[in-house]
PDB file of N, CA and C in Angstrom:
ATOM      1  N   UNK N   1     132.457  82.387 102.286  1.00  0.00           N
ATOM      2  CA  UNK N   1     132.027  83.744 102.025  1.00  0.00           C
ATOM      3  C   UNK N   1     130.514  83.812 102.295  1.00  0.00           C
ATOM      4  N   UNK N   2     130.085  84.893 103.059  1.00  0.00           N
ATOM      5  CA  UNK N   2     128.420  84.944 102.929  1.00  0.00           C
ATOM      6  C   UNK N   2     128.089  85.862 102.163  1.00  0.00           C
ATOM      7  N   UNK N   3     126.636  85.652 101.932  1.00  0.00           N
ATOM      8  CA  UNK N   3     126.162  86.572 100.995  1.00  0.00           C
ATOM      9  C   UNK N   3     125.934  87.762 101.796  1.00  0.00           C
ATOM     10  N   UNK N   4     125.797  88.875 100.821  1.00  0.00           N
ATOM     11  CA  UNK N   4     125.624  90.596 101.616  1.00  0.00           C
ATOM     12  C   UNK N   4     123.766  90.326 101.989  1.00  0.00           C
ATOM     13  N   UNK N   5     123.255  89.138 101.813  1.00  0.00           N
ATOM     14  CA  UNK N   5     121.816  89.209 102.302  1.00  0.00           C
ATOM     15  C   UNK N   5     121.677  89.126 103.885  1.00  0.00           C
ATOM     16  N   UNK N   6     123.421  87.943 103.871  1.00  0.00           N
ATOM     17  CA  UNK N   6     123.429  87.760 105.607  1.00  0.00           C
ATOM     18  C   UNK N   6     124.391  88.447 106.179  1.00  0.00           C
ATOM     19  N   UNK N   7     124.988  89.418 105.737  1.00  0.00           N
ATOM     20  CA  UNK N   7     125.109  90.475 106.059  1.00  0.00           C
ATOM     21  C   UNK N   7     124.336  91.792 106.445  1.00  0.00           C
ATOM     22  N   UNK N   8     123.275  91.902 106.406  1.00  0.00           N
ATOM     23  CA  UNK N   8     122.490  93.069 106.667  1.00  0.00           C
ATOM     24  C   UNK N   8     121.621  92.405 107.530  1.00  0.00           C
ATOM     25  N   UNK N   9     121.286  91.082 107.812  1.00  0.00           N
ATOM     26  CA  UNK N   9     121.004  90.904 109.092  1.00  0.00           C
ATOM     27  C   UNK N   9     119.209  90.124 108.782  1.00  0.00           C
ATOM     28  N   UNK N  10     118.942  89.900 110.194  1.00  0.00           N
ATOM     29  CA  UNK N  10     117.741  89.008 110.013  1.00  0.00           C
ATOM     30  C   UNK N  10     116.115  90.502 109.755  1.00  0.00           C
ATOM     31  N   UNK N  11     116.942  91.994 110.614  1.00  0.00           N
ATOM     32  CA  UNK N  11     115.705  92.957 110.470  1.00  0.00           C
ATOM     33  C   UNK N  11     115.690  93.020 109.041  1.00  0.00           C
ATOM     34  N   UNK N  12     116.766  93.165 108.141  1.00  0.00           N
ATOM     35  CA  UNK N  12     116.486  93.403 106.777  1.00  0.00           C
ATOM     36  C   UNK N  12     115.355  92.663 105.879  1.00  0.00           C
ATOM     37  N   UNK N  13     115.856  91.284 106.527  1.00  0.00           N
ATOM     38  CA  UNK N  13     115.408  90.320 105.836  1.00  0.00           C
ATOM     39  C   UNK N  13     113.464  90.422 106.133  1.00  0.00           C
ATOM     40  N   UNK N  14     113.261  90.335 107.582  1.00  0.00           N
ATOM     41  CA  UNK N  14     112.166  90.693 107.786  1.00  0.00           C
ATOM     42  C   UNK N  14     111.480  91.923 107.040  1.00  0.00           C
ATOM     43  N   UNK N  15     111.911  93.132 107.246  1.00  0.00           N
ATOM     44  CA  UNK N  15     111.208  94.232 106.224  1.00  0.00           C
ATOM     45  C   UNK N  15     111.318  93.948 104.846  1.00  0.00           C
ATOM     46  N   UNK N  16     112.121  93.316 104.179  1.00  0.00           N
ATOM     47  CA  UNK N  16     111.824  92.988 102.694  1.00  0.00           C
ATOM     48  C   UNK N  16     110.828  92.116 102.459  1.00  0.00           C
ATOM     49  N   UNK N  17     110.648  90.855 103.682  1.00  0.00           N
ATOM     50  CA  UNK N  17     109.073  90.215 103.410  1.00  0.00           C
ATOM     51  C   UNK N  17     108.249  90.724 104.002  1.00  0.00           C
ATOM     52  N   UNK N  18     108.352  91.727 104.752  1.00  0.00           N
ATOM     53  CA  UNK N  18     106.926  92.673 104.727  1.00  0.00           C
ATOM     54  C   UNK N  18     106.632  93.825 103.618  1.00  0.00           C
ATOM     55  N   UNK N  19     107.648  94.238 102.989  1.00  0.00           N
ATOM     56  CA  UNK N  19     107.098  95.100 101.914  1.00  0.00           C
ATOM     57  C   UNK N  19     106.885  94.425 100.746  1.00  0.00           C
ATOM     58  N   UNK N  20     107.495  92.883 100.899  1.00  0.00           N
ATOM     59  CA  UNK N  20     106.719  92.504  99.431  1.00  0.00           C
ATOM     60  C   UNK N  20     105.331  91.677  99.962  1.00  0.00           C
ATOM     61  N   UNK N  21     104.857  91.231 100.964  1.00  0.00           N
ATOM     62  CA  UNK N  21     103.600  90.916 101.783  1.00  0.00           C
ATOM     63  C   UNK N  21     102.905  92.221 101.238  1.00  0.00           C
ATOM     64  N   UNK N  22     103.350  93.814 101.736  1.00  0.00           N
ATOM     65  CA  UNK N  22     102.205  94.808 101.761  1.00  0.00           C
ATOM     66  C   UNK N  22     101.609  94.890 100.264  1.00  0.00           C
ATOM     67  N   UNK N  23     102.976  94.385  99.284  1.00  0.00           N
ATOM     68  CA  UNK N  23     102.606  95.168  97.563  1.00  0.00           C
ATOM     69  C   UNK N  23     101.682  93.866  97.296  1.00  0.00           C
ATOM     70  N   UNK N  24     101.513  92.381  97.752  1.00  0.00           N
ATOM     71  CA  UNK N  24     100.692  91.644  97.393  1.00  0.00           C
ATOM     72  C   UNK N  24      99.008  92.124  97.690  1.00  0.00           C
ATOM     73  N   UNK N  25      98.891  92.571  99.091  1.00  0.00           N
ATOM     74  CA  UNK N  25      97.985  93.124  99.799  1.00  0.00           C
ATOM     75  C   UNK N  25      97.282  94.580  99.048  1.00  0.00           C
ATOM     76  N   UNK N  26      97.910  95.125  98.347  1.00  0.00           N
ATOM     77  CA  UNK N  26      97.563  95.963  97.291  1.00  0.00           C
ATOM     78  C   UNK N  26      96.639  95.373  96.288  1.00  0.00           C
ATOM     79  N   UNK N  27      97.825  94.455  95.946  1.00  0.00           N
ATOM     80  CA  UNK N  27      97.283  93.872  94.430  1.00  0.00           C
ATOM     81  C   UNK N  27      96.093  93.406  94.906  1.00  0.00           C
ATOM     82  N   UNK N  28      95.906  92.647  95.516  1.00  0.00           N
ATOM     83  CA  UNK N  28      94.528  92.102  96.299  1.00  0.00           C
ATOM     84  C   UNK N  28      93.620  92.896  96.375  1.00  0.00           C
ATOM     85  N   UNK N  29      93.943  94.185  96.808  1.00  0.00           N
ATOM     86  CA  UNK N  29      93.137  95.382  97.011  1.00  0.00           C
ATOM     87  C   UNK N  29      92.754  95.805  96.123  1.00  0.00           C
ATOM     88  N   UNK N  30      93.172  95.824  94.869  1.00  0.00           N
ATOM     89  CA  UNK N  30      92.959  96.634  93.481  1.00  0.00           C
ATOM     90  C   UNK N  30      91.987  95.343  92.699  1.00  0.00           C
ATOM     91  N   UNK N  31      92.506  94.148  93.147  1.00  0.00           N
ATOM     92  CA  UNK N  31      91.442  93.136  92.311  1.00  0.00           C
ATOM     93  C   UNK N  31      90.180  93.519  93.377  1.00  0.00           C
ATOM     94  N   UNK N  32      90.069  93.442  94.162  1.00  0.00           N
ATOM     95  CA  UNK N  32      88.867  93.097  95.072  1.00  0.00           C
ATOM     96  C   UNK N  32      87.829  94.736  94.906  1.00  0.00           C
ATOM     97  N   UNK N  33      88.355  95.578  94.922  1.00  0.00           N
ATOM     98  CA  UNK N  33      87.802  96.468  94.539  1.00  0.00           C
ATOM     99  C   UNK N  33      87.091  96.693  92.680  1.00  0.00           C
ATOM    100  N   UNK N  34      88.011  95.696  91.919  1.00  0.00           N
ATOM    101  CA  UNK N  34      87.347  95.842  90.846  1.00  0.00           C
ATOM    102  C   UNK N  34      86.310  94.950  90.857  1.00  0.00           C
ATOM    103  N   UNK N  35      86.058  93.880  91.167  1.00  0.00           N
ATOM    104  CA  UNK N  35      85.316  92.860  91.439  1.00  0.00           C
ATOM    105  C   UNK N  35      84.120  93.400  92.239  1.00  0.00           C
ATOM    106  N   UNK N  36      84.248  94.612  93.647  1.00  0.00           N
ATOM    107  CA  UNK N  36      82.987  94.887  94.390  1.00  0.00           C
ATOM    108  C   UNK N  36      82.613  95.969  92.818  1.00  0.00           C
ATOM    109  N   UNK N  37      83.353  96.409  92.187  1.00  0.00           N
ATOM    110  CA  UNK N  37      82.725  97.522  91.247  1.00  0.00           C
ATOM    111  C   UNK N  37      81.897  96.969  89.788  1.00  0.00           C
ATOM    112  N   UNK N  38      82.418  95.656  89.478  1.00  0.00           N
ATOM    113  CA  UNK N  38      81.662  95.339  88.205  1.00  0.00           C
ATOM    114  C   UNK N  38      80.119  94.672  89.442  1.00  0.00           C
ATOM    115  N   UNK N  39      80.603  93.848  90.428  1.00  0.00           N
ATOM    116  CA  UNK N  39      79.341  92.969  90.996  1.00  0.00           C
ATOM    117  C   UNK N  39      78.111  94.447  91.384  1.00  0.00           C
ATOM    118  N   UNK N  40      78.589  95.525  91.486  1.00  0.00           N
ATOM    119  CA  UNK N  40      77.576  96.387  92.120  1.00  0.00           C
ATOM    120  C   UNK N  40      76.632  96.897  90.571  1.00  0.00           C
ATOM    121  N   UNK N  41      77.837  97.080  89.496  1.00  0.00           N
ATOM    122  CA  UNK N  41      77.137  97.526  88.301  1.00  0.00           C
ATOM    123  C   UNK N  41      76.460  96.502  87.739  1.00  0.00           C
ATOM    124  N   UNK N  42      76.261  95.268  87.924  1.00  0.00           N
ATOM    125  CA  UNK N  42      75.781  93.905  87.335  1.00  0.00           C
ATOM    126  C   UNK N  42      74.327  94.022  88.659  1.00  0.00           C
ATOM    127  N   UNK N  43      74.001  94.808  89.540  1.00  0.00           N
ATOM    128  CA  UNK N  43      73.598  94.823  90.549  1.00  0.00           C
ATOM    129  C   UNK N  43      73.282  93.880  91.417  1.00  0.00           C
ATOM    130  N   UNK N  44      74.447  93.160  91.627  1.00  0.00           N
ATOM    131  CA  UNK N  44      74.762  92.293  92.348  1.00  0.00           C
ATOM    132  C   UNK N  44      75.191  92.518  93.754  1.00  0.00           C
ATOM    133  N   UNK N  45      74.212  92.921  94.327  1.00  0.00           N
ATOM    134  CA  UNK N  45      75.021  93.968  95.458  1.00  0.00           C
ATOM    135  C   UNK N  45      75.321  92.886  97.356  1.00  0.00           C
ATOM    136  N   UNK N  46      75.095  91.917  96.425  1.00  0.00           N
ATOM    137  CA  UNK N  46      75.090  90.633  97.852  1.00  0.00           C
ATOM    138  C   UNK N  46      76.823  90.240  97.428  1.00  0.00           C
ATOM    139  N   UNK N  47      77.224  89.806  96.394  1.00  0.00           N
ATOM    140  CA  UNK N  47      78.428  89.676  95.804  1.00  0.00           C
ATOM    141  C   UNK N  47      79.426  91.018  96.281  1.00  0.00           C
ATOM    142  N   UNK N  48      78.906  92.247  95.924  1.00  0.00           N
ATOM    143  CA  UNK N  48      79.470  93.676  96.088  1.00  0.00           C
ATOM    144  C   UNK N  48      79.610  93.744  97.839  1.00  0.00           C
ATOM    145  N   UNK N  49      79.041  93.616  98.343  1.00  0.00           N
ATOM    146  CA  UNK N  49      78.932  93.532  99.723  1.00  0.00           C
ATOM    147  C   UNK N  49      79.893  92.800 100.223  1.00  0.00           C
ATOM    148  N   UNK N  50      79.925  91.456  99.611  1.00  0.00           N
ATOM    149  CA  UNK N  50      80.913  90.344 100.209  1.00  0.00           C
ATOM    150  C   UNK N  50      82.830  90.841  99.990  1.00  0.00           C
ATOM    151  N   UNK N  51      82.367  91.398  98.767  1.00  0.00           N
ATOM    152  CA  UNK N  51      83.895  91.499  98.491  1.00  0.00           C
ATOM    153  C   UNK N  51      84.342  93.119  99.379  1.00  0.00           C
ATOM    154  N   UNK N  52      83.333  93.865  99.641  1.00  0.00           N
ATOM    155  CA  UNK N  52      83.541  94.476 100.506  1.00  0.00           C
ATOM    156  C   UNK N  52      84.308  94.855 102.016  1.00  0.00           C
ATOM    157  N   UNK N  53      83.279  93.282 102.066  1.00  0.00           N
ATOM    158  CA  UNK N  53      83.652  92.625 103.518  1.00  0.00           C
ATOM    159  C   UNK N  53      85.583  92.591 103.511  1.00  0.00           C
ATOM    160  N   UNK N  54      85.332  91.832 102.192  1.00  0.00           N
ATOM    161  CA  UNK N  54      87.078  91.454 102.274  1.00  0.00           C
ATOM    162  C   UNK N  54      88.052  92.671 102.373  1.00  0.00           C
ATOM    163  N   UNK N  55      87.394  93.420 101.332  1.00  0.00           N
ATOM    164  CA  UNK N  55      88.697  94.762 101.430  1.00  0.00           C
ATOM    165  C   UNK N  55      88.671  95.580 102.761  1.00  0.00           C
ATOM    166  N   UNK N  56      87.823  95.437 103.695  1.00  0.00           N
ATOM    167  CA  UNK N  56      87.973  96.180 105.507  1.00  0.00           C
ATOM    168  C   UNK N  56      88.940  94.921 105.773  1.00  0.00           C
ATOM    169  N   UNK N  57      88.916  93.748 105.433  1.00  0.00           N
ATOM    170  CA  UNK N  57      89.921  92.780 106.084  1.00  0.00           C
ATOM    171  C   UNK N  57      91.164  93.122 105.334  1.00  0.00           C
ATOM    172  N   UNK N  58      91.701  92.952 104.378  1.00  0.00           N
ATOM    173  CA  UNK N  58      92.722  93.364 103.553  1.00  0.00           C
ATOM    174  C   UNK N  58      92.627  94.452 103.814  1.00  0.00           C
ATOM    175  N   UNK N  59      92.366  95.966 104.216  1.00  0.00           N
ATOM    176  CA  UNK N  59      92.510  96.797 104.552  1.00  0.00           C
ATOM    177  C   UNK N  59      93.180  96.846 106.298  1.00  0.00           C
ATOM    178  N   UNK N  60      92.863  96.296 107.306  1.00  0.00           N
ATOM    179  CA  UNK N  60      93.260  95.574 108.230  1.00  0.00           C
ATOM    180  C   UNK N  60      94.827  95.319 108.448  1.00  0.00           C
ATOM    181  N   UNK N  61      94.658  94.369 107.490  1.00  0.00           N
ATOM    182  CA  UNK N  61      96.242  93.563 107.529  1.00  0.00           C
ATOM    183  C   UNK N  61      96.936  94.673 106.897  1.00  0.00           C
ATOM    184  N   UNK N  62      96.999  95.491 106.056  1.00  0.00           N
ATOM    185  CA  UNK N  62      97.883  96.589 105.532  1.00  0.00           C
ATOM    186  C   UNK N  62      97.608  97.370 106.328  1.00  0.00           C
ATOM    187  N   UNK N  63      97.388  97.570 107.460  1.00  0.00           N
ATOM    188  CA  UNK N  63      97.595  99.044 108.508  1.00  0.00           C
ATOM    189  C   UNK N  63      98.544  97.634 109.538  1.00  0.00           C
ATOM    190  N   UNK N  64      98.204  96.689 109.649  1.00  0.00           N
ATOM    191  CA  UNK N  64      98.990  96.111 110.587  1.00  0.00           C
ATOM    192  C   UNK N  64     100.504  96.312 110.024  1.00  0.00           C
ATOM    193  N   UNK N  65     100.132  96.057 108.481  1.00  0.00           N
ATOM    194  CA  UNK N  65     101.681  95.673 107.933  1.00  0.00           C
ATOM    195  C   UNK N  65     102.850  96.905 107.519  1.00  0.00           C
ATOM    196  N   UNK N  66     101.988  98.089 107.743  1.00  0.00           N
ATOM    197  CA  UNK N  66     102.741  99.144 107.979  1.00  0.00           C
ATOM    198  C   UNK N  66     102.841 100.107 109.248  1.00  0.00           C
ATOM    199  N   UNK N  67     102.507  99.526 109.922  1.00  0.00           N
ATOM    200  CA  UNK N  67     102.846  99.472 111.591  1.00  0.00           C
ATOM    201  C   UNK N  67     103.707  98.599 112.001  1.00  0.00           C
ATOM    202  N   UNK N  68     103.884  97.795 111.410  1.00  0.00           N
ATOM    203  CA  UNK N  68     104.974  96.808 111.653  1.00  0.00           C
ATOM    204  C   UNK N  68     106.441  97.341 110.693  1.00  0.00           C
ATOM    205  N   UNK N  69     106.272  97.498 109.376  1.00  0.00           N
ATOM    206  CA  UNK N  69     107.748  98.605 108.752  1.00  0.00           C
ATOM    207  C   UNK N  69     107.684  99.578 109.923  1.00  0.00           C
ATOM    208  N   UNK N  70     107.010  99.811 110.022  1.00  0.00           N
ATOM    209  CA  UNK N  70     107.515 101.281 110.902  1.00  0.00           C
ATOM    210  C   UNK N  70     108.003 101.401 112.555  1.00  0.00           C
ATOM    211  N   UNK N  71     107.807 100.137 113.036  1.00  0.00           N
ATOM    212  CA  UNK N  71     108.218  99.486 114.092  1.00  0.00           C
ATOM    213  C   UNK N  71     107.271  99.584 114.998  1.00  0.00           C
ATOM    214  N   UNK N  72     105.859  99.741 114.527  1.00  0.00           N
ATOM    215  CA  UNK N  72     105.093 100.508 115.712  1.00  0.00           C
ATOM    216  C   UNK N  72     104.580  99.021 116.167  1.00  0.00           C
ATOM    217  N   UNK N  73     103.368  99.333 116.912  1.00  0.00           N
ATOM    218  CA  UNK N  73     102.524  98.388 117.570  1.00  0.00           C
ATOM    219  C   UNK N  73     101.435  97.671 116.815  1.00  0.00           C
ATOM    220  N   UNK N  74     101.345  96.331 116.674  1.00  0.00           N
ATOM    221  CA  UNK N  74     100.368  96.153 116.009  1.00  0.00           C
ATOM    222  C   UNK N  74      98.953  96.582 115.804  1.00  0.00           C
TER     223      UNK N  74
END
């Protein structure tokens, strides 16, 4: 007997590890943004900057990763 996971096939399987990839990429997003927000109020703005840096990159990979659910082009 197979499971109904290998039943719906290998695209399924792929979009379920991209939408749980995108909700990690969030979470990331929501820490990294709290982190540029206490380092800027501590006026730490070399720290604030850096983590900055990161969320245009993590921002990045979540436009890739919903261009990819959506079947588009990377």
């Amino acid at each position: 007997m197979t499971s109904s996971i290998d039943q719906r096939g290998p695209d399924y399987l792929h979009q379920t590890i991209l939408k749980d990839y995108a909700r990690e990429l969030f979470a990331t997003l929501e820490s990294l943004s709290v982190s540029a927000g206490e380092a800027a109020y501590r006026d730490n703005f070399t720290l604030a900057a850096i983590h900055f840096d990161q969320i245009k990159l993590v921002g990045k990979e979540l436009v890739s990763t919903f261009r990819q659910l959506d079947g588009g082009v990377q």
